[in-house]
Coordinates of N, CA and C in Angstrom, one line a residue:
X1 N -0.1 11.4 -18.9 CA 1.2 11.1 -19.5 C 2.0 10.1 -18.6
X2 N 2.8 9.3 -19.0 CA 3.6 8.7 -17.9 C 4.3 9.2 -17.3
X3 N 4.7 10.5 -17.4 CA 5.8 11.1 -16.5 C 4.5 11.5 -15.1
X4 N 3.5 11.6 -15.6 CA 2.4 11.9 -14.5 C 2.6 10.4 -13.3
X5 N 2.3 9.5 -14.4 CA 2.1 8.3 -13.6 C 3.3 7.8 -12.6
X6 N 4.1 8.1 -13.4 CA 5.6 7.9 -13.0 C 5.2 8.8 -11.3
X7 N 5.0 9.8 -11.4 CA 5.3 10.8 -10.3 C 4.5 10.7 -9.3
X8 N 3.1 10.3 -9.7 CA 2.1 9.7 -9.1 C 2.6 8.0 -8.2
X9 N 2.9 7.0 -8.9 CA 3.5 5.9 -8.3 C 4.8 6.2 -7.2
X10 N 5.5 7.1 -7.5 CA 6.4 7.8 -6.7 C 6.2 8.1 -5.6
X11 N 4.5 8.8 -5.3 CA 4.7 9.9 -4.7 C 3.5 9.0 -3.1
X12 N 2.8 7.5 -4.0 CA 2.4 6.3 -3.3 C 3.1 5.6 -2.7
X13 N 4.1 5.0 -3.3 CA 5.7 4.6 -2.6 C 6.2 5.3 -1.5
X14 N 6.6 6.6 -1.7 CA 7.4 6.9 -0.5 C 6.3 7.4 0.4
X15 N 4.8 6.9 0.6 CA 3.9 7.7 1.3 C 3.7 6.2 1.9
X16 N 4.1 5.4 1.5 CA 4.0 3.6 2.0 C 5.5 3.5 2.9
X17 N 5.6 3.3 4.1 CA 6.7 2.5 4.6 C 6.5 1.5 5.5
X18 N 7.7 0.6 5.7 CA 7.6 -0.3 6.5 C 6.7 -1.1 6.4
X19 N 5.9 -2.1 7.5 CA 4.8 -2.8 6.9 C 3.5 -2.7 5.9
X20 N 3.1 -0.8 5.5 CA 2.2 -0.8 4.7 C 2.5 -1.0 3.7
X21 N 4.0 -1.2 3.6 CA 4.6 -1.0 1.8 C 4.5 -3.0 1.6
X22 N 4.8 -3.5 3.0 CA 5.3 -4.7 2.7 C 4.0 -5.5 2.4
X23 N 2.9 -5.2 3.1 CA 1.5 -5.9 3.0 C 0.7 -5.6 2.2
X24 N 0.8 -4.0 1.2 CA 0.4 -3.9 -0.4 C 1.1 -4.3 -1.2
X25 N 2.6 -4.2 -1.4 CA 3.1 -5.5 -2.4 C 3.0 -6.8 -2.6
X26 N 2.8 -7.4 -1.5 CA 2.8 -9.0 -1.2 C 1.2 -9.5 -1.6
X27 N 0.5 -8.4 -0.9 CA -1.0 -8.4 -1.6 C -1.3 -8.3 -2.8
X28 N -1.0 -7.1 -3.7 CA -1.7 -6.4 -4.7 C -0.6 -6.8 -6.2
X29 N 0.6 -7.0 -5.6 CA 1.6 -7.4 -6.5 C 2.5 -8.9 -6.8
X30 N 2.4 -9.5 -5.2 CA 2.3 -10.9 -5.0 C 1.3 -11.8 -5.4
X31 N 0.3 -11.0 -5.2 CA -0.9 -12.1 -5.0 C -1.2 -12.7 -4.1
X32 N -0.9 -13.0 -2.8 CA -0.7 -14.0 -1.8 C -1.9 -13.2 -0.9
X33 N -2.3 -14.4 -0.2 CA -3.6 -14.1 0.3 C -3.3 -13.7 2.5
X34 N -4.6 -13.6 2.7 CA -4.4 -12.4 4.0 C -3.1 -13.8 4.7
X35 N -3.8 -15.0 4.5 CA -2.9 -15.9 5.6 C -1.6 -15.9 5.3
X36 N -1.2 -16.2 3.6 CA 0.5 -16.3 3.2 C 1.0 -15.2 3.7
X37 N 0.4 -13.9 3.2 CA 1.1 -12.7 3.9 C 1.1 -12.6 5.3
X38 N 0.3 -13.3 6.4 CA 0.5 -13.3 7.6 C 1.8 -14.1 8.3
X39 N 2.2 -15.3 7.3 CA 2.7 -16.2 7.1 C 4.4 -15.9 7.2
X40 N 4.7 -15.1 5.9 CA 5.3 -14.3 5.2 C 6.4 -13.7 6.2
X41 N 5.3 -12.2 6.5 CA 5.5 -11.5 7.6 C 5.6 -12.1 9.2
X42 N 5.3 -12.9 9.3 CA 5.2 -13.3 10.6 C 4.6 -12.7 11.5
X43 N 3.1 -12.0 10.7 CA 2.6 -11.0 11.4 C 0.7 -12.5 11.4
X44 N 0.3 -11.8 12.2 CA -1.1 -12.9 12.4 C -2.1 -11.8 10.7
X45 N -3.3 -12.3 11.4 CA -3.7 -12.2 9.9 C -4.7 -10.8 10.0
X46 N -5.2 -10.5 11.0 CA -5.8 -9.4 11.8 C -4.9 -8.3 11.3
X47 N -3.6 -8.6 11.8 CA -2.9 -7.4 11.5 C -2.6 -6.8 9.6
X48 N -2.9 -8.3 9.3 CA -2.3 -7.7 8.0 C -3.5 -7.1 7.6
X49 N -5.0 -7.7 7.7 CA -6.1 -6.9 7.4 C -6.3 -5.0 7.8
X50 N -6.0 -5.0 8.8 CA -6.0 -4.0 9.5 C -4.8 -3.1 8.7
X51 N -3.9 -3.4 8.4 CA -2.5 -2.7 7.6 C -3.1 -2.5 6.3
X52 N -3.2 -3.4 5.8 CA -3.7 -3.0 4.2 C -4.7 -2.3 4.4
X53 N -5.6 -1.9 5.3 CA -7.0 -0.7 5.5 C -5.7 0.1 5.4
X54 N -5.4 0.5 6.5 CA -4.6 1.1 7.1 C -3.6 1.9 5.5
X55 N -3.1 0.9 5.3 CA -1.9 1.2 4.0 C -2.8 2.3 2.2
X56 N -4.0 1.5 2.2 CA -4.9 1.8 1.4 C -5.6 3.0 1.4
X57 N -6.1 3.5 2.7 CA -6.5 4.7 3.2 C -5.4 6.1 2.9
X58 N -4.1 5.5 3.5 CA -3.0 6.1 2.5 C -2.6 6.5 0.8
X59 N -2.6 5.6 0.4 CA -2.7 5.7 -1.0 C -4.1 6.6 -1.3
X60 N -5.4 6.4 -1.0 CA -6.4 7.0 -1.3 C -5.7 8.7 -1.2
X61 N -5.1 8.6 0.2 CA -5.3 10.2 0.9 C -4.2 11.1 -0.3
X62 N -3.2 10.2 -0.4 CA -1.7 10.8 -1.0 C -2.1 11.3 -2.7
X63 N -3.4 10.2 -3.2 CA -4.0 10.4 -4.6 C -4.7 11.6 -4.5
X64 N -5.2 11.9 -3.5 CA -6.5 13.1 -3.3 C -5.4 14.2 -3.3
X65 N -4.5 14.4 -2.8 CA -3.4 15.9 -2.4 C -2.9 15.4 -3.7
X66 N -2.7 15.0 -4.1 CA -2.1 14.6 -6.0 C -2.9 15.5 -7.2
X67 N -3.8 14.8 -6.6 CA -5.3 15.9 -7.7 C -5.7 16.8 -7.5
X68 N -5.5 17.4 -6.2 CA -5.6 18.7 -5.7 C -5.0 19.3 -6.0
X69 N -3.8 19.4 -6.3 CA -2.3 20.2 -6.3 C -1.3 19.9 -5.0
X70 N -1.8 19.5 -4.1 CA -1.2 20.2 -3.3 C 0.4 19.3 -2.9

């Protein structure tokens, strides 16, 4: 249902802060590639690689306790 999805997107957002939130939006919703977003951020490009692992691993983990119940 969308109220699922809704609560689901919700529950990826506030489990994203600060740079993980800023280097999957700019990536996955910007479009902008590892250097623009290095660029961007004024972060080098290592780091933004390493954050989006980083940021994504999150999302994975927050989807799994989602489908689990918990």
């Amino acid at each position: 249902s969308l109220a699922m999805l809704s609560a689901e997107h919700q529950a990826v957002v506030d489990a994203l802060a600060g740079r993980k939130r800023e280097v999957l939006v700019l990536r996955y919703y910007g479009g902008l590639s590892e250097a623009e977003i290095a660029e961007a951020a004024g972060i080098t490009r290592g780091t933004v690689k390493s954050t989006a692992s980083r940021a994504l691993d999150t999302v994975a983990r927050v989807m799994a306790e989602r489908s689990s119940g918990r």
